[in-house]
């Protein structure tokens, strides 16, 4: 038995060393990226690798599940985190696929645990005849036992209501102090809910209780926090990830009858304060560039930019999930002081307008600056500048470059920064296709 225990600990140690080595190699590869060095996005990349590494180490150190479905889910979660270490910029997209990995793990476990027909038993002529017996009815519960069970159910219901009340009050306080875009909302709230439910309800499985409670919070968030569909979709993966980590750690702590594993939650709780102060926030200034070669000359490109804005094509699927959509546009000209007004409606929030003003005009280059933004988009990011430049490739083609500069408002950065960059890149491509399309002018 002693030797088996040592082998188990050594395997965990090898796993942790392998994870740390993979994180180090991934960090070295991404830090050699010229784009990361040019844009000074090194802190974001470091945190994007550090976070899944911490989660993976916590998962390895937590007690191993005893059921097959738990073991398969543990492997699936570990695989998701390892992919996040290898490709840190795509970690949010990988987390979104995590429920699919858990579903596959659950189905595989059910397949392996399916009841199998018993092996055939050789019979002889002198076999003993089967004797049918009727099932023995269970003894009726005494009034005292029934009363005790009823009391426990009432206490459980009271604990659940109390936990949801505390989380609701915490959410209102976060909104009241305008911290709803920080990690306190997206990491602190699910962590608080999971811990409250586990320590008040005292369930058989902390993981199942945490995931169930988080599901109820997400379903009721439109009433409790006033959020819309897009916010629920964006918050769900990180809510479930935090709940799964806390549930797994607390389940392992109960099985081992120890308290040391609870210390693994400290880094997770500390991460929930990202964004509450500028001193503990990662760089927020972002810049996304889209390029496209157009079948037109430089003069045609300038003429189209000077014309009123028009939106002829359908928005990309991601931007149609629940974000406000451009429904109107006004303004023209290519001189300093000329303005463009884009009205947004639909999706989340009330209708509002984004106003951009030309602040710089140079040969084959124009810079717009955001004057005001009353749309819901300003809740997630703040537009700063849009720089449009074009360069002739040959006699009939011109390369157009559209750069959008903005300030990220959502935390944690390791999760929301790739989401916002992806959506902003789609917006830049959409603007090129609709604003600079001389070949398809009406």
XYZ file of C-alpha atoms in Angstrom:
442
model
C 0.000 0.000 0.000
C 2.842 2.388 0.805
C 4.430 1.814 -2.548
C 1.141 2.419 -4.363
C 0.664 5.731 -2.562
C 4.198 6.849 -3.470
C 3.584 5.937 -7.106
C 0.381 7.976 -7.138
C 2.119 11.029 -5.709
C 4.998 10.683 -8.143
C 2.577 10.512 -11.093
C 0.916 13.702 -9.920
C 4.322 15.330 -9.598
C 5.280 14.291 -13.130
C 2.000 15.668 -14.434
C 2.582 19.009 -12.716
C 6.148 19.215 -14.046
C 4.879 18.410 -17.547
C 2.209 21.134 -17.318
C 4.698 23.716 -16.065
C 7.129 22.736 -18.810
C 4.425 23.062 -21.455
C 3.484 26.489 -20.092
C 7.119 27.616 -20.195
C 7.579 26.443 -23.793
C 4.308 28.076 -24.867
C 5.320 31.325 -23.158
C 8.688 31.376 -24.923
C 7.058 30.741 -28.306
C 4.441 33.468 -27.914
C 6.916 36.007 -26.531
C 8.957 35.593 -29.720
C 5.927 36.712 -31.726
C 6.859 40.064 -33.353
C 3.245 41.238 -33.142
C 3.160 40.743 -29.370
C 6.395 42.695 -28.959
C 5.247 45.492 -31.288
C 1.884 45.976 -29.571
C 3.240 45.465 -26.014
C 0.621 42.803 -25.293
C 3.097 40.694 -23.329
C 1.234 40.971 -19.956
C -1.995 39.744 -21.551
C -0.230 36.765 -23.133
C 1.529 35.907 -19.853
C -1.764 35.954 -17.918
C -3.526 33.984 -20.692
C -0.986 31.184 -20.199
C -0.731 31.521 -16.425
C -4.481 31.141 -15.721
C -5.086 27.753 -17.441
C -1.799 26.541 -15.966
C -3.056 27.290 -12.433
C -6.389 25.616 -13.183
C -4.639 22.526 -14.590
C -2.343 22.208 -11.545
C -5.343 22.601 -9.211
C -7.177 19.878 -11.127
C -4.204 17.517 -10.851
C -3.768 18.160 -7.115
C -7.474 17.696 -6.389
C -8.621 14.257 -5.287
C -9.306 11.827 -8.109
C -13.005 11.140 -8.799
C -14.237 7.695 -7.846
C -16.841 7.367 -10.621
C -16.032 6.705 -14.250
C -17.999 9.768 -15.409
C -16.044 11.936 -12.984
C -12.750 10.535 -14.232
C -13.663 11.118 -17.867
C -14.870 14.657 -17.105
C -11.585 15.318 -15.316
C -9.603 14.207 -18.373
C -11.801 16.322 -20.669
C -11.308 19.419 -18.501
C -7.567 18.814 -18.347
C -7.454 18.537 -22.148
C -9.308 21.838 -22.526
C -6.875 23.570 -20.162
C -3.847 22.133 -21.954
C -5.184 23.465 -25.260
C -5.601 26.831 -23.562
C -1.927 26.747 -22.551
C -0.800 25.901 -26.073
C -3.051 28.469 -27.796
C -3.620 31.189 -25.163
C -5.279 33.647 -27.556
C -8.030 31.114 -28.290
C -8.720 30.122 -24.682
C -12.281 31.598 -24.593
C -13.236 29.711 -27.743
C -11.771 26.514 -26.285
C -13.753 27.017 -23.071
C -16.936 27.368 -25.093
C -16.254 23.902 -26.527
C -15.676 22.495 -23.026
C -19.362 21.564 -22.464
C -19.187 19.473 -25.638
C -16.100 17.687 -24.281
C -17.883 17.058 -20.964
C -20.933 15.696 -22.799
C -18.751 13.303 -24.801
C -16.990 12.210 -21.595
C -20.336 11.610 -19.907
C -21.657 9.564 -22.841
C -18.462 7.489 -22.973
C -18.710 6.797 -19.251
C -22.336 5.739 -19.610
C -21.388 3.514 -22.514
C -18.680 1.729 -20.514
C -20.915 1.461 -17.448
C -23.897 0.077 -19.352
C -25.323 -3.140 -17.897
C -24.055 -6.207 -19.675
C -25.933 -9.491 -19.956
C -24.703 -12.105 -17.487
C -22.505 -14.873 -18.754
C -24.394 -18.066 -19.632
C -24.343 -20.682 -16.906
C -24.069 -24.340 -17.825
C -27.140 -26.267 -16.782
C -27.555 -29.938 -15.971
C -30.537 -32.194 -15.879
C -30.399 -32.201 -12.110
C -30.626 -28.472 -11.901
C -32.463 -27.128 -8.915
C -35.837 -25.691 -9.881
C -36.167 -21.936 -9.516
C -38.147 -20.745 -6.574
C -39.969 -17.476 -7.095
C -39.974 -15.184 -4.143
C -42.008 -12.039 -3.782
C -40.137 -8.819 -2.937
C -39.953 -7.979 0.714
C -41.788 -4.718 1.386
C -39.723 -2.048 3.079
C -40.556 -1.177 6.612
C -42.655 1.978 6.995
C -40.828 5.035 8.252
C -41.532 6.119 11.768
C -43.059 9.554 12.382
C -39.790 10.752 13.902
C -37.786 9.794 10.787
C -40.328 11.435 8.494
C -40.246 14.605 10.576
C -36.430 14.646 10.493
C -36.386 14.262 6.701
C -38.916 17.054 6.307
C -36.849 19.280 8.581
C -33.717 18.634 6.517
C -35.520 19.449 3.287
C -36.752 22.726 4.745
C -33.254 23.620 5.922
C -31.842 22.760 2.497
C -34.427 24.954 0.781
C -33.717 27.751 3.254
C -29.971 27.447 2.611
C -30.490 27.611 -1.152
C -32.726 30.682 -0.872
C -30.234 32.325 1.506
C -27.333 31.618 -0.889
C -29.183 33.088 -3.869
C -30.170 36.108 -1.774
C -26.576 36.793 -0.754
C -25.391 36.453 -4.363
C -28.182 38.762 -5.551
C -27.259 41.407 -2.967
C -23.581 41.069 -3.913
C -24.509 41.505 -7.569
C -26.514 44.632 -6.789
C -23.586 46.070 -4.828
C -21.249 45.325 -7.720
C -23.602 47.081 -10.123
C -24.060 49.987 -7.697
C -20.298 50.576 -7.624
C -20.022 50.127 -11.426
C -17.843 47.010 -11.102
C -20.051 44.784 -13.265
C -17.403 44.649 -16.007
C -14.617 43.463 -13.676
C -13.489 39.993 -12.639
C -15.411 40.500 -9.401
C -18.551 39.838 -11.435
C -17.353 37.015 -13.682
C -15.125 35.125 -11.205
C -16.148 36.367 -7.761
C -19.916 35.811 -8.161
C -19.736 32.158 -9.360
C -17.045 31.410 -6.766
C -19.186 32.893 -3.983
C -22.275 31.003 -5.142
C -20.469 27.662 -5.355
C -18.882 28.040 -1.903
C -22.142 29.160 -0.261
C -24.140 26.293 -1.730
C -21.558 23.668 -0.804
C -21.115 24.826 2.802
C -24.814 25.478 3.495
C -26.534 22.620 1.667
C -23.905 19.966 2.477
C -24.626 17.869 -0.609
C -23.201 14.509 -1.601
C -21.403 16.078 -4.564
C -20.032 19.628 -4.367
C -19.388 19.659 -8.122
C -22.986 18.793 -9.014
C -24.358 21.344 -6.545
C -22.098 24.122 -7.834
C -22.977 23.463 -11.482
C -26.709 23.285 -10.694
C -26.628 26.548 -8.753
C -24.707 28.329 -11.500
C -27.229 27.090 -14.063
C -30.077 28.596 -12.033
C -28.193 31.895 -11.700
C -27.616 32.091 -15.441
C -31.256 31.304 -16.178
C -32.468 33.888 -13.676
C -29.822 36.516 -14.457
C -32.183 38.429 -16.742
C -34.379 39.013 -13.652
C -31.712 39.241 -10.946
C -29.100 41.316 -12.795
C -31.034 42.585 -15.810
C -28.623 41.045 -18.311
C -29.434 40.075 -21.876
C -28.802 37.023 -24.004
C -25.335 38.019 -25.211
C -24.088 38.658 -21.660
C -25.403 35.268 -20.521
C -23.736 33.504 -23.467
C -20.436 35.272 -22.834
C -20.469 34.675 -19.071
C -21.662 31.047 -19.066
C -18.330 29.332 -19.945
C -16.281 31.162 -17.313
C -19.050 30.709 -14.702
C -19.090 26.945 -15.300
C -15.280 26.739 -15.309
C -14.999 28.492 -11.944
C -17.813 26.361 -10.480
C -16.225 23.147 -11.759
C -12.832 23.996 -10.252
C -14.319 24.888 -6.842
C -16.603 21.835 -6.818
C -13.747 19.464 -7.703
C -11.453 20.916 -5.030
C -14.093 20.790 -2.274
C -15.107 17.246 -3.224
C -11.482 16.177 -2.902
C -11.186 17.949 0.451
C -14.167 16.061 1.839
C -12.908 12.681 0.694
C -9.482 13.202 2.232
C -10.889 14.806 5.414
C -8.260 17.544 5.113
C -8.151 21.299 4.790
C -5.007 21.852 2.726
C -6.757 21.552 -0.648
C -8.956 24.553 0.160
C -5.799 26.680 -0.148
C -5.909 25.956 -3.877
C -8.897 28.316 -4.101
C -6.851 31.313 -2.944
C -5.360 32.119 -6.405
C -8.836 31.825 -7.925
C -10.305 34.245 -5.408
C -7.434 36.688 -5.879
C -8.036 36.715 -9.636
C -11.584 37.944 -9.008
C -10.228 41.401 -8.096
C -8.770 42.094 -11.534
C -10.189 45.326 -12.908
C -11.442 46.720 -9.595
C -8.505 49.154 -9.624
C -6.145 50.430 -12.294
C -3.240 49.093 -10.255
C -4.414 45.497 -10.658
C -5.616 45.737 -14.253
C -3.887 44.522 -17.378
C -3.326 46.890 -20.338
C -6.659 47.908 -21.845
C -5.582 49.718 -25.014
C -6.194 47.491 -28.030
C -5.758 47.844 -31.783
C -7.153 45.565 -34.494
C -6.366 45.831 -38.215
C -8.129 44.397 -41.257
C -6.804 44.509 -44.830
C -8.371 43.856 -48.175
C -7.388 44.422 -51.798
C -10.124 46.254 -53.721
C -10.623 46.383 -57.493
C -10.388 50.189 -57.640
C -7.913 53.028 -57.841
C -6.889 55.340 -54.965
C -9.176 58.145 -56.174
C -12.182 55.826 -56.160
C -11.372 54.708 -52.620
C -11.202 58.341 -51.445
C -14.516 59.090 -53.195
C -16.251 56.199 -51.442
C -14.900 57.248 -48.055
C -16.216 60.753 -48.607
C -19.701 59.491 -49.464
C -22.370 58.790 -46.811
C -22.010 55.461 -45.015
C -24.008 52.514 -46.294
C -24.456 48.996 -44.955
C -25.442 46.603 -47.729
C -24.266 43.185 -46.542
C -25.397 41.037 -43.614
C -23.454 41.259 -40.387
C -21.220 38.278 -39.500
C -22.930 35.603 -37.407
C -20.986 36.462 -34.254
C -22.100 40.103 -34.400
C -25.733 39.009 -34.808
C -25.828 36.979 -31.577
C -27.222 39.844 -29.509
C -25.058 42.880 -30.122
C -26.639 46.169 -31.229
C -26.729 46.466 -35.030
C -26.145 49.517 -37.242
C -29.534 50.618 -38.588
C -28.860 54.155 -39.819
C -25.979 56.378 -40.872
C -25.486 60.027 -41.768
C -22.675 62.410 -42.546
C -20.268 62.847 -45.467
C -17.085 64.614 -46.463
C -13.396 63.953 -46.171
C -12.230 67.144 -44.481
C -11.079 67.698 -40.912
C -14.178 68.203 -38.793
C -16.486 66.082 -40.960
C -18.565 63.688 -38.879
C -20.225 60.300 -39.269
C -23.172 59.294 -37.118
C -24.093 55.587 -36.896
C -27.326 54.633 -35.159
C -27.477 51.278 -33.351
C -30.613 49.379 -32.337
C -31.703 45.832 -31.576
C -29.831 43.338 -29.484
C -29.108 44.532 -25.965
C -29.620 47.975 -24.548
C -31.518 51.005 -25.752
C -30.964 52.496 -29.223
C -28.003 54.845 -29.343
C -25.590 56.457 -31.775
C -21.825 56.460 -32.276
C -20.392 59.767 -33.553
C -16.964 59.790 -35.242
C -15.143 62.951 -36.378
C -12.254 63.291 -38.837
C -9.249 64.684 -36.972
C -6.482 64.068 -39.510
C -6.326 63.894 -43.284
C -3.145 62.883 -45.096
C -2.381 61.563 -48.587
C -4.219 58.210 -48.803
C -4.975 58.221 -45.094
C -7.758 59.533 -42.855
C -8.207 59.297 -39.096
C -11.586 59.313 -37.322
C -11.884 59.966 -33.582
C -14.820 58.863 -31.437
C -16.688 61.903 -30.128
C -19.490 60.065 -28.299
C -21.038 56.617 -28.048
C -24.506 56.170 -26.577
C -24.966 52.560 -27.723
C -24.713 49.458 -25.549
C -21.322 48.727 -27.131
C -19.808 51.408 -24.880
C -20.559 49.096 -21.939
C -18.077 46.512 -23.259
C -15.464 48.692 -24.950
C -14.778 52.365 -25.655
C -14.013 53.348 -29.214
C -11.054 55.687 -29.653
C -9.886 55.969 -33.275
C -10.458 54.484 -36.698
C -7.558 54.880 -39.115
C -8.205 54.160 -42.789
C -5.327 54.042 -45.249
C -5.017 52.787 -48.793
C -2.115 52.036 -51.107
C -2.165 51.240 -54.802
C -1.061 47.717 -55.638
C -1.282 47.926 -59.431
C -3.228 49.870 -62.032
C -6.588 48.370 -61.061
C -6.180 47.288 -57.428
C -5.709 49.105 -54.146
C -5.055 47.646 -50.712
C -7.274 49.155 -48.000
C -6.243 48.956 -44.332
C -8.796 49.670 -41.592
C -7.476 49.914 -38.029
C -9.807 50.201 -35.036
C -8.402 51.389 -31.722
C -10.416 50.924 -28.558
C -10.185 50.490 -24.796
C -11.308 47.183 -23.317
C -13.795 47.516 -20.451
C -14.357 43.840 -19.530
C -12.257 41.723 -17.160
C -10.655 39.241 -16.781
C -8.423 40.093 -19.730
C -7.371 36.493 -20.396
C -11.004 35.660 -21.205
C -12.596 38.773 -22.723
C -9.612 40.223 -24.588
C -9.675 37.548 -27.347
C -13.479 37.818 -27.619
C -13.335 41.580 -28.146
C -10.450 41.390 -30.592
C -12.326 38.791 -32.621
C -15.515 40.868 -32.755
C -13.629 44.073 -33.526
C -11.753 42.366 -36.353
C -15.062 41.266 -37.872
C -16.342 44.851 -37.575
C -13.278 46.219 -39.390
C -13.729 43.722 -42.225
C -17.435 44.583 -42.396
C -16.635 48.292 -42.703
C -14.225 47.674 -45.589
C -16.797 45.568 -47.416
C -19.596 48.118 -47.026
C -17.910 51.518 -46.977
C -15.227 50.894 -49.581
C -16.995 48.913 -52.340
C -16.646 50.944 -55.549
C -17.159 47.855 -57.709
C -20.652 47.321 -56.287
C -21.962 50.897 -56.015
C -25.650 51.244 -56.856
